[in-house]
Amino acid sequence: MKTVSIKSELENNAYPGRGIIAGKSEDGKYAVSAYWTMGRSAGSRNRVFVEDGEGIRTQAFDPSLIAGDPSLIIYAAVRVLGKQTIVTNGDQTDTIYDGLKSGLTFEQSLRSRKYEHDAPNYTPRISSVLNFENGFDYALSILKSDNGNPDNTLRFTYTYDAPVAGKGHYIHTYMGDGNPLPSYEGEPTPVELKGNIDEFTDLLWKSLNEDNKVSLFVRYIDIETGKYETRIVNKNK
């Protein structure tokens, strides 16, 4: 697949939904992780990212506006287990964390989970893990319904053993807007990763649709030392 501009990808899709990027910085020194949320309803837009130890979690901006199943809106989006950083779009972050801790692989940990129970959309669960045990590698996963059929869960895991400087992979929940929302299709998209953490954060936030974007997390992790910098941007302030 051709490596494309993440700026163009986001500017040409008003509603990719929640998205995850994993890869290696342009200078080759850092592992790059990014995750954002978007929303169409008042409930989905009523969120902010907040730091929680080494990770982050979602939090209601206005607790009085929480509607529907709160587990689909309030969850730990990022957790760190030793030399592994887990980033997902739902409470499967905890499932992966517990699975890895008990000796399961990333893929095995997700066998107990399905897409989100938000019929008729059946929003895919997208997840990533960045590993620093021997250098740096990463994996991305998507769990989704079978073209809207809730009786069959499709499970795909993509592993990247030798990340290339200036390149990452991007996966998101929806192909675009619609009713019901069309689930993501195909392999994760190879994208260019340019600039330092502030430049990359600024590029992503400005490229996301102004009406639908909610929150953004970006982390640059020094591959040699494990030290990291985090940026969080919330539309609600």
PDB file of N, CA, C and O in Angstrom, residues 45-114:
ATOM      1  N   ARG A  45     -20.091  13.821  22.330  1.00  0.00           N
ATOM      2  CA  ARG A  45     -19.237  15.014  22.353  1.00  0.00           C
ATOM      3  C   ARG A  45     -18.944  15.497  23.773  1.00  0.00           C
ATOM      4  O   ARG A  45     -18.110  16.371  23.970  1.00  0.00           O
ATOM      5  N   ASN A  46     -19.628  14.894  24.731  1.00  0.00           N
ATOM      6  CA  ASN A  46     -19.497  15.306  26.131  1.00  0.00           C
ATOM      7  C   ASN A  46     -18.350  14.550  26.811  1.00  0.00           C
ATOM      8  O   ASN A  46     -18.534  13.858  27.807  1.00  0.00           O
ATOM      9  N   ARG A  47     -17.136  14.653  26.229  1.00  0.00           N
ATOM     10  CA  ARG A  47     -16.001  13.911  26.770  1.00  0.00           C
ATOM     11  C   ARG A  47     -14.741  14.749  26.739  1.00  0.00           C
ATOM     12  O   ARG A  47     -14.591  15.645  25.910  1.00  0.00           O
ATOM     13  N   VAL A  48     -13.835  14.403  27.643  1.00  0.00           N
ATOM     14  CA  VAL A  48     -12.482  14.955  27.631  1.00  0.00           C
ATOM     15  C   VAL A  48     -11.525  13.822  27.971  1.00  0.00           C
ATOM     16  O   VAL A  48     -11.905  12.818  28.590  1.00  0.00           O
ATOM     17  N   PHE A  49     -10.271  13.972  27.560  1.00  0.00           N
ATOM     18  CA  PHE A  49      -9.200  13.083  28.000  1.00  0.00           C
ATOM     19  C   PHE A  49      -8.544  13.688  29.236  1.00  0.00           C
ATOM     20  O   PHE A  49      -8.290  14.895  29.283  1.00  0.00           O
ATOM     21  N   VAL A  50      -8.240  12.835  30.212  1.00  0.00           N
ATOM     22  CA  VAL A  50      -7.494  13.271  31.390  1.00  0.00           C
ATOM     23  C   VAL A  50      -6.399  12.247  31.668  1.00  0.00           C
ATOM     24  O   VAL A  50      -6.554  11.057  31.386  1.00  0.00           O
ATOM     25  N   GLU A  51      -5.277  12.717  32.198  1.00  0.00           N
ATOM     26  CA  GLU A  51      -4.193  11.799  32.536  1.00  0.00           C
ATOM     27  C   GLU A  51      -4.578  10.959  33.747  1.00  0.00           C
ATOM     28  O   GLU A  51      -5.262  11.426  34.653  1.00  0.00           O
ATOM     29  N   ASP A  52      -4.121   9.702  33.738  1.00  0.00           N
ATOM     30  CA  ASP A  52      -4.413   8.775  34.816  1.00  0.00           C
ATOM     31  C   ASP A  52      -3.167   7.917  35.036  1.00  0.00           C
ATOM     32  O   ASP A  52      -2.992   6.892  34.385  1.00  0.00           O
ATOM     33  N   GLY A  53      -2.273   8.362  35.910  1.00  0.00           N
ATOM     34  CA  GLY A  53      -0.987   7.690  36.067  1.00  0.00           C
ATOM     35  C   GLY A  53      -0.176   7.800  34.787  1.00  0.00           C
ATOM     36  O   GLY A  53      -0.039   8.881  34.217  1.00  0.00           O
ATOM     37  N   GLU A  54       0.314   6.666  34.301  1.00  0.00           N
ATOM     38  CA  GLU A  54       1.057   6.659  33.039  1.00  0.00           C
ATOM     39  C   GLU A  54       0.126   6.639  31.830  1.00  0.00           C
ATOM     40  O   GLU A  54       0.585   6.781  30.693  1.00  0.00           O
ATOM     41  N   GLY A  55      -1.157   6.449  32.067  1.00  0.00           N
ATOM     42  CA  GLY A  55      -2.107   6.361  30.972  1.00  0.00           C
ATOM     43  C   GLY A  55      -3.029   7.556  30.914  1.00  0.00           C
ATOM     44  O   GLY A  55      -2.785   8.599  31.531  1.00  0.00           O
ATOM     45  N   ILE A  56      -4.127   7.404  30.176  1.00  0.00           N
ATOM     46  CA  ILE A  56      -5.175   8.422  30.126  1.00  0.00           C
ATOM     47  C   ILE A  56      -6.522   7.712  30.163  1.00  0.00           C
ATOM     48  O   ILE A  56      -6.631   6.516  29.883  1.00  0.00           O
ATOM     49  N   ARG A  57      -7.549   8.458  30.509  1.00  0.00           N
ATOM     50  CA  ARG A  57      -8.907   7.928  30.475  1.00  0.00           C
ATOM     51  C   ARG A  57      -9.841   9.006  29.949  1.00  0.00           C
ATOM     52  O   ARG A  57      -9.504  10.199  29.936  1.00  0.00           O
ATOM     53  N   THR A  58     -10.997   8.576  29.522  1.00  0.00           N
ATOM     54  CA  THR A  58     -12.022   9.529  29.126  1.00  0.00           C
ATOM     55  C   THR A  58     -12.841   9.896  30.355  1.00  0.00           C
ATOM     56  O   THR A  58     -12.960   9.112  31.299  1.00  0.00           O
ATOM     57  N   GLN A  59     -13.398  11.064  30.302  1.00  0.00           N
ATOM     58  CA  GLN A  59     -14.194  11.559  31.425  1.00  0.00           C
ATOM     59  C   GLN A  59     -15.303  12.442  30.873  1.00  0.00           C
ATOM     60  O   GLN A  59     -15.110  13.150  29.882  1.00  0.00           O
ATOM     61  N   ALA A  60     -16.466  12.379  31.480  1.00  0.00           N
ATOM     62  CA  ALA A  60     -17.563  13.249  31.054  1.00  0.00           C
ATOM     63  C   ALA A  60     -17.217  14.694  31.360  1.00  0.00           C
ATOM     64  O   ALA A  60     -16.799  15.009  32.477  1.00  0.00           O
ATOM     65  N   PHE A  61     -17.396  15.566  30.383  1.00  0.00           N
ATOM     66  CA  PHE A  61     -17.158  16.986  30.609  1.00  0.00           C
ATOM     67  C   PHE A  61     -18.262  17.546  31.500  1.00  0.00           C
ATOM     68  O   PHE A  61     -18.006  18.298  32.436  1.00  0.00           O
ATOM     69  N   ASP A  62     -19.496  17.143  31.220  1.00  0.00           N
ATOM     70  CA  ASP A  62     -20.645  17.521  32.041  1.00  0.00           C
ATOM     71  C   ASP A  62     -21.333  16.227  32.474  1.00  0.00           C
ATOM     72  O   ASP A  62     -22.040  15.606  31.673  1.00  0.00           O
ATOM     73  N   PRO A  63     -21.131  15.769  33.711  1.00  0.00           N
ATOM     74  CA  PRO A  63     -21.702  14.498  34.169  1.00  0.00           C
ATOM     75  C   PRO A  63     -23.215  14.398  34.007  1.00  0.00           C
ATOM     76  O   PRO A  63     -23.760  13.298  33.878  1.00  0.00           O
ATOM     77  N   SER A  64     -23.903  15.513  33.976  1.00  0.00           N
ATOM     78  CA  SER A  64     -25.367  15.488  33.880  1.00  0.00           C
ATOM     79  C   SER A  64     -25.850  15.101  32.487  1.00  0.00           C
ATOM     80  O   SER A  64     -27.026  14.783  32.294  1.00  0.00           O
ATOM     81  N   LEU A  65     -24.940  15.096  31.508  1.00  0.00           N
ATOM     82  CA  LEU A  65     -25.328  14.803  30.129  1.00  0.00           C
ATOM     83  C   LEU A  65     -25.019  13.373  29.704  1.00  0.00           C
ATOM     84  O   LEU A  65     -25.217  13.014  28.548  1.00  0.00           O
ATOM     85  N   ILE A  66     -24.533  12.525  30.616  1.00  0.00           N
ATOM     86  CA  ILE A  66     -24.245  11.134  30.267  1.00  0.00           C
ATOM     87  C   ILE A  66     -25.545  10.425  29.922  1.00  0.00           C
ATOM     88  O   ILE A  66     -26.518  10.461  30.661  1.00  0.00           O
ATOM     89  N   ALA A  67     -25.558   9.774  28.728  1.00  0.00           N
ATOM     90  CA  ALA A  67     -26.736   9.039  28.278  1.00  0.00           C
ATOM     91  C   ALA A  67     -26.295   7.699  27.710  1.00  0.00           C
ATOM     92  O   ALA A  67     -25.169   7.533  27.261  1.00  0.00           O
ATOM     93  N   GLY A  68     -27.202   6.716  27.714  1.00  0.00           N
ATOM     94  CA  GLY A  68     -26.879   5.410  27.154  1.00  0.00           C
ATOM     95  C   GLY A  68     -25.935   4.638  28.060  1.00  0.00           C
ATOM     96  O   GLY A  68     -25.875   4.849  29.272  1.00  0.00           O
ATOM     97  N   ASP A  69     -25.194   3.709  27.451  1.00  0.00           N
ATOM     98  CA  ASP A  69     -24.267   2.858  28.197  1.00  0.00           C
ATOM     99  C   ASP A  69     -22.973   3.620  28.456  1.00  0.00           C
ATOM    100  O   ASP A  69     -22.218   3.887  27.524  1.00  0.00           O
ATOM    101  N   PRO A  70     -22.685   3.985  29.711  1.00  0.00           N
ATOM    102  CA  PRO A  70     -21.490   4.781  29.983  1.00  0.00           C
ATOM    103  C   PRO A  70     -20.189   4.052  29.665  1.00  0.00           C
ATOM    104  O   PRO A  70     -19.166   4.697  29.451  1.00  0.00           O
ATOM    105  N   SER A  71     -20.211   2.700  29.601  1.00  0.00           N
ATOM    106  CA  SER A  71     -18.980   1.954  29.315  1.00  0.00           C
ATOM    107  C   SER A  71     -18.486   2.203  27.898  1.00  0.00           C
ATOM    108  O   SER A  71     -17.309   1.966  27.592  1.00  0.00           O
ATOM    109  N   LEU A  72     -19.381   2.670  27.018  1.00  0.00           N
ATOM    110  CA  LEU A  72     -18.982   2.980  25.651  1.00  0.00           C
ATOM    111  C   LEU A  72     -18.380   4.377  25.531  1.00  0.00           C
ATOM    112  O   LEU A  72     -17.830   4.729  24.497  1.00  0.00           O
ATOM    113  N   ILE A  73     -18.489   5.156  26.575  1.00  0.00           N
ATOM    114  CA  ILE A  73     -18.014   6.536  26.552  1.00  0.00           C
ATOM    115  C   ILE A  73     -16.906   6.780  27.574  1.00  0.00           C
ATOM    116  O   ILE A  73     -15.951   7.508  27.315  1.00  0.00           O
ATOM    117  N   ILE A  74     -17.017   6.150  28.753  1.00  0.00           N
ATOM    118  CA  ILE A  74     -16.058   6.372  29.836  1.00  0.00           C
ATOM    119  C   ILE A  74     -15.199   5.112  29.998  1.00  0.00           C
ATOM    120  O   ILE A  74     -15.713   4.047  30.328  1.00  0.00           O
ATOM    121  N   TYR A  75     -13.901   5.236  29.765  1.00  0.00           N
ATOM    122  CA  TYR A  75     -13.016   4.068  29.820  1.00  0.00           C
ATOM    123  C   TYR A  75     -11.562   4.529  29.872  1.00  0.00           C
ATOM    124  O   TYR A  75     -11.250   5.689  29.602  1.00  0.00           O
ATOM    125  N   ALA A  76     -10.683   3.599  30.227  1.00  0.00           N
ATOM    126  CA  ALA A  76      -9.241   3.856  30.151  1.00  0.00           C
ATOM    127  C   ALA A  76      -8.813   3.661  28.707  1.00  0.00           C
ATOM    128  O   ALA A  76      -8.900   2.555  28.168  1.00  0.00           O
ATOM    129  N   ALA A  77      -8.359   4.723  28.068  1.00  0.00           N
ATOM    130  CA  ALA A  77      -7.953   4.639  26.664  1.00  0.00           C
ATOM    131  C   ALA A  77      -6.498   4.231  26.512  1.00  0.00           C
ATOM    132  O   ALA A  77      -6.111   3.646  25.489  1.00  0.00           O
ATOM    133  N   VAL A  78      -5.671   4.540  27.509  1.00  0.00           N
ATOM    134  CA  VAL A  78      -4.239   4.234  27.464  1.00  0.00           C
ATOM    135  C   VAL A  78      -3.810   3.665  28.808  1.00  0.00           C
ATOM    136  O   VAL A  78      -4.101   4.251  29.854  1.00  0.00           O
ATOM    137  N   ARG A  79      -3.109   2.511  28.774  1.00  0.00           N
ATOM    138  CA  ARG A  79      -2.515   1.945  29.976  1.00  0.00           C
ATOM    139  C   ARG A  79      -1.114   1.440  29.637  1.00  0.00           C
ATOM    140  O   ARG A  79      -0.845   1.041  28.495  1.00  0.00           O
ATOM    141  N   VAL A  80      -0.251   1.459  30.619  1.00  0.00           N
ATOM    142  CA  VAL A  80       1.129   1.005  30.441  1.00  0.00           C
ATOM    143  C   VAL A  80       1.373  -0.199  31.339  1.00  0.00           C
ATOM    144  O   VAL A  80       1.081  -0.154  32.543  1.00  0.00           O
ATOM    145  N   LEU A  81       1.887  -1.277  30.753  1.00  0.00           N
ATOM    146  CA  LEU A  81       2.246  -2.479  31.500  1.00  0.00           C
ATOM    147  C   LEU A  81       3.715  -2.776  31.218  1.00  0.00           C
ATOM    148  O   LEU A  81       4.056  -3.310  30.156  1.00  0.00           O
ATOM    149  N   GLY A  82       4.566  -2.394  32.142  1.00  0.00           N
ATOM    150  CA  GLY A  82       5.999  -2.620  31.941  1.00  0.00           C
ATOM    151  C   GLY A  82       6.494  -1.903  30.701  1.00  0.00           C
ATOM    152  O   GLY A  82       6.418  -0.681  30.590  1.00  0.00           O
ATOM    153  N   LYS A  83       6.969  -2.666  29.728  1.00  0.00           N
ATOM    154  CA  LYS A  83       7.508  -2.105  28.490  1.00  0.00           C
ATOM    155  C   LYS A  83       6.501  -2.167  27.344  1.00  0.00           C
ATOM    156  O   LYS A  83       6.871  -2.179  26.173  1.00  0.00           O
ATOM    157  N   GLN A  84       5.226  -2.189  27.695  1.00  0.00           N
ATOM    158  CA  GLN A  84       4.165  -2.210  26.685  1.00  0.00           C
ATOM    159  C   GLN A  84       3.175  -1.083  26.949  1.00  0.00           C
ATOM    160  O   GLN A  84       2.752  -0.869  28.085  1.00  0.00           O
ATOM    161  N   THR A  85       2.828  -0.367  25.893  1.00  0.00           N
ATOM    162  CA  THR A  85       1.832   0.699  25.973  1.00  0.00           C
ATOM    163  C   THR A  85       0.614   0.289  25.164  1.00  0.00           C
ATOM    164  O   THR A  85       0.725  -0.014  23.969  1.00  0.00           O
ATOM    165  N   ILE A  86      -0.530   0.257  25.818  1.00  0.00           N
ATOM    166  CA  ILE A  86      -1.785  -0.182  25.202  1.00  0.00           C
ATOM    167  C   ILE A  86      -2.656   1.032  24.942  1.00  0.00           C
ATOM    168  O   ILE A  86      -2.867   1.862  25.831  1.00  0.00           O
ATOM    169  N   VAL A  87      -3.186   1.144  23.720  1.00  0.00           N
ATOM    170  CA  VAL A  87      -4.060   2.257  23.350  1.00  0.00           C
ATOM    171  C   VAL A  87      -5.263   1.689  22.609  1.00  0.00           C
ATOM    172  O   VAL A  87      -5.094   0.981  21.612  1.00  0.00           O
ATOM    173  N   THR A  88      -6.477   1.976  23.093  1.00  0.00           N
ATOM    174  CA  THR A  88      -7.666   1.460  22.417  1.00  0.00           C
ATOM    175  C   THR A  88      -8.807   2.472  22.458  1.00  0.00           C
ATOM    176  O   THR A  88      -8.722   3.490  23.133  1.00  0.00           O
ATOM    177  N   ASN A  89      -9.895   2.116  21.777  1.00  0.00           N
ATOM    178  CA  ASN A  89     -11.058   3.001  21.741  1.00  0.00           C
ATOM    179  C   ASN A  89     -12.165   2.554  22.685  1.00  0.00           C
ATOM    180  O   ASN A  89     -13.316   2.945  22.518  1.00  0.00           O
ATOM    181  N   GLY A  90     -11.831   1.708  23.676  1.00  0.00           N
ATOM    182  CA  GLY A  90     -12.875   1.266  24.591  1.00  0.00           C
ATOM    183  C   GLY A  90     -12.328   0.555  25.808  1.00  0.00           C
ATOM    184  O   GLY A  90     -11.110   0.550  26.056  1.00  0.00           O
ATOM    185  N   ASP A  91     -13.233  -0.074  26.552  1.00  0.00           N
ATOM    186  CA  ASP A  91     -12.793  -0.725  27.787  1.00  0.00           C
ATOM    187  C   ASP A  91     -12.024  -2.022  27.538  1.00  0.00           C
ATOM    188  O   ASP A  91     -11.608  -2.694  28.488  1.00  0.00           O
ATOM    189  N   GLN A  92     -11.801  -2.375  26.266  1.00  0.00           N
ATOM    190  CA  GLN A  92     -10.916  -3.512  25.977  1.00  0.00           C
ATOM    191  C   GLN A  92      -9.462  -3.196  26.322  1.00  0.00           C
ATOM    192  O   GLN A  92      -8.620  -4.091  26.346  1.00  0.00           O
ATOM    193  N   THR A  93      -9.161  -1.933  26.619  1.00  0.00           N
ATOM    194  CA  THR A  93      -7.832  -1.597  27.152  1.00  0.00           C
ATOM    195  C   THR A  93      -7.552  -2.452  28.385  1.00  0.00           C
ATOM    196  O   THR A  93      -6.468  -3.029  28.525  1.00  0.00           O
ATOM    197  N   ASP A  94      -8.537  -2.552  29.266  1.00  0.00           N
ATOM    198  CA  ASP A  94      -8.370  -3.337  30.488  1.00  0.00           C
ATOM    199  C   ASP A  94      -8.272  -4.831  30.183  1.00  0.00           C
ATOM    200  O   ASP A  94      -7.521  -5.560  30.837  1.00  0.00           O
ATOM    201  N   THR A  95      -9.028  -5.286  29.181  1.00  0.00           N
ATOM    202  CA  THR A  95      -8.977  -6.694  28.784  1.00  0.00           C
ATOM    203  C   THR A  95      -7.578  -7.059  28.292  1.00  0.00           C
ATOM    204  O   THR A  95      -7.037  -8.115  28.649  1.00  0.00           O
ATOM    205  N   ILE A  96      -6.995  -6.197  27.472  1.00  0.00           N
ATOM    206  CA  ILE A  96      -5.643  -6.445  26.963  1.00  0.00           C
ATOM    207  C   ILE A  96      -4.629  -6.393  28.094  1.00  0.00           C
ATOM    208  O   ILE A  96      -3.749  -7.258  28.197  1.00  0.00           O
ATOM    209  N   TYR A  97      -4.749  -5.402  28.942  1.00  0.00           N
ATOM    210  CA  TYR A  97      -3.834  -5.256  30.084  1.00  0.00           C
ATOM    211  C   TYR A  97      -3.844  -6.523  30.941  1.00  0.00           C
ATOM    212  O   TYR A  97      -2.785  -7.082  31.270  1.00  0.00           O
ATOM    213  N   ASP A  98      -5.032  -6.995  31.290  1.00  0.00           N
ATOM    214  CA  ASP A  98      -5.141  -8.181  32.140  1.00  0.00           C
ATOM    215  C   ASP A  98      -4.626  -9.418  31.411  1.00  0.00           C
ATOM    216  O   ASP A  98      -3.991 -10.292  32.022  1.00  0.00           O
ATOM    217  N   GLY A  99      -4.904  -9.508  30.105  1.00  0.00           N
ATOM    218  CA  GLY A  99      -4.445 -10.653  29.334  1.00  0.00           C
ATOM    219  C   GLY A  99      -2.935 -10.715  29.233  1.00  0.00           C
ATOM    220  O   GLY A  99      -2.322 -11.769  29.460  1.00  0.00           O
ATOM    221  N   LEU A 100      -2.315  -9.583  28.909  1.00  0.00           N
ATOM    222  CA  LEU A 100      -0.858  -9.533  28.809  1.00  0.00           C
ATOM    223  C   LEU A 100      -0.215  -9.848  30.162  1.00  0.00           C
ATOM    224  O   LEU A 100       0.796 -10.554  30.246  1.00  0.00           O
ATOM    225  N   LYS A 101      -0.819  -9.337  31.214  1.00  0.00           N
ATOM    226  CA  LYS A 101      -0.286  -9.558  32.559  1.00  0.00           C
ATOM    227  C   LYS A 101      -0.321 -11.041  32.934  1.00  0.00           C
ATOM    228  O   LYS A 101       0.544 -11.530  33.670  1.00  0.00           O
ATOM    229  N   SER A 102      -1.315 -11.775  32.409  1.00  0.00           N
ATOM    230  CA  SER A 102      -1.453 -13.196  32.726  1.00  0.00           C
ATOM    231  C   SER A 102      -0.718 -14.107  31.743  1.00  0.00           C
ATOM    232  O   SER A 102      -0.802 -15.328  31.850  1.00  0.00           O
ATOM    233  N   GLY A 103      -0.019 -13.507  30.775  1.00  0.00           N
ATOM    234  CA  GLY A 103       0.779 -14.291  29.847  1.00  0.00           C
ATOM    235  C   GLY A 103       0.173 -14.520  28.481  1.00  0.00           C
ATOM    236  O   GLY A 103       0.765 -15.203  27.636  1.00  0.00           O
ATOM    237  N   LEU A 104      -1.010 -13.972  28.224  1.00  0.00           N
ATOM    238  CA  LEU A 104      -1.606 -14.087  26.895  1.00  0.00           C
ATOM    239  C   LEU A 104      -0.953 -13.105  25.936  1.00  0.00           C
ATOM    240  O   LEU A 104      -0.348 -12.117  26.352  1.00  0.00           O
ATOM    241  N   THR A 105      -1.095 -13.350  24.646  1.00  0.00           N
ATOM    242  CA  THR A 105      -0.638 -12.393  23.648  1.00  0.00           C
ATOM    243  C   THR A 105      -1.708 -11.316  23.459  1.00  0.00           C
ATOM    244  O   THR A 105      -2.841 -11.443  23.942  1.00  0.00           O
ATOM    245  N   PHE A 106      -1.339 -10.272  22.753  1.00  0.00           N
ATOM    246  CA  PHE A 106      -2.281  -9.202  22.387  1.00  0.00           C
ATOM    247  C   PHE A 106      -3.505  -9.795  21.691  1.00  0.00           C
ATOM    248  O   PHE A 106      -4.650  -9.516  22.061  1.00  0.00           O
ATOM    249  N   GLU A 107      -3.278 -10.633  20.696  1.00  0.00           N
ATOM    250  CA  GLU A 107      -4.377 -11.223  19.932  1.00  0.00           C
ATOM    251  C   GLU A 107      -5.225 -12.145  20.801  1.00  0.00           C
ATOM    252  O   GLU A 107      -6.461 -12.098  20.756  1.00  0.00           O
ATOM    253  N   GLN A 108      -4.590 -12.974  21.613  1.00  0.00           N
ATOM    254  CA  GLN A 108      -5.332 -13.878  22.486  1.00  0.00           C
ATOM    255  C   GLN A 108      -6.187 -13.121  23.494  1.00  0.00           C
ATOM    256  O   GLN A 108      -7.310 -13.529  23.803  1.00  0.00           O
ATOM    257  N   SER A 109      -5.669 -12.015  23.990  1.00  0.00           N
ATOM    258  CA  SER A 109      -6.399 -11.229  24.986  1.00  0.00           C
ATOM    259  C   SER A 109      -7.729 -10.723  24.441  1.00  0.00           C
ATOM    260  O   SER A 109      -8.709 -10.593  25.187  1.00  0.00           O
ATOM    261  N   LEU A 110      -7.779 -10.449  23.149  1.00  0.00           N
ATOM    262  CA  LEU A 110      -8.974  -9.879  22.535  1.00  0.00           C
ATOM    263  C   LEU A 110      -9.983 -10.923  22.074  1.00  0.00           C
ATOM    264  O   LEU A 110     -11.063 -10.570  21.593  1.00  0.00           O
ATOM    265  N   ARG A 111      -9.655 -12.211  22.208  1.00  0.00           N
ATOM    266  CA  ARG A 111     -10.579 -13.247  21.761  1.00  0.00           C
ATOM    267  C   ARG A 111     -11.890 -13.222  22.547  1.00  0.00           C
ATOM    268  O   ARG A 111     -12.929 -13.686  22.046  1.00  0.00           O
ATOM    269  N   SER A 112     -11.863 -12.696  23.742  1.00  0.00           N
ATOM    270  CA  SER A 112     -13.073 -12.661  24.567  1.00  0.00           C
ATOM    271  C   SER A 112     -13.976 -11.473  24.248  1.00  0.00           C
ATOM    272  O   SER A 112     -15.077 -11.365  24.800  1.00  0.00           O
ATOM    273  N   ARG A 113     -13.542 -10.591  23.360  1.00  0.00           N
ATOM    274  CA  ARG A 113     -14.291  -9.365  23.085  1.00  0.00           C
ATOM    275  C   ARG A 113     -14.875  -9.356  21.674  1.00  0.00           C
ATOM    276  O   ARG A 113     -14.403 -10.054  20.776  1.00  0.00           O
ATOM    277  N   LYS A 114     -15.906  -8.551  21.487  1.00  0.00           N
ATOM    278  CA  LYS A 114     -16.526  -8.342  20.187  1.00  0.00           C
ATOM    279  C   LYS A 114     -16.550  -6.846  19.887  1.00  0.00           C
ATOM    280  O   LYS A 114     -15.990  -6.040  20.626  1.00  0.00           O
TER     281      LYS A 114
END
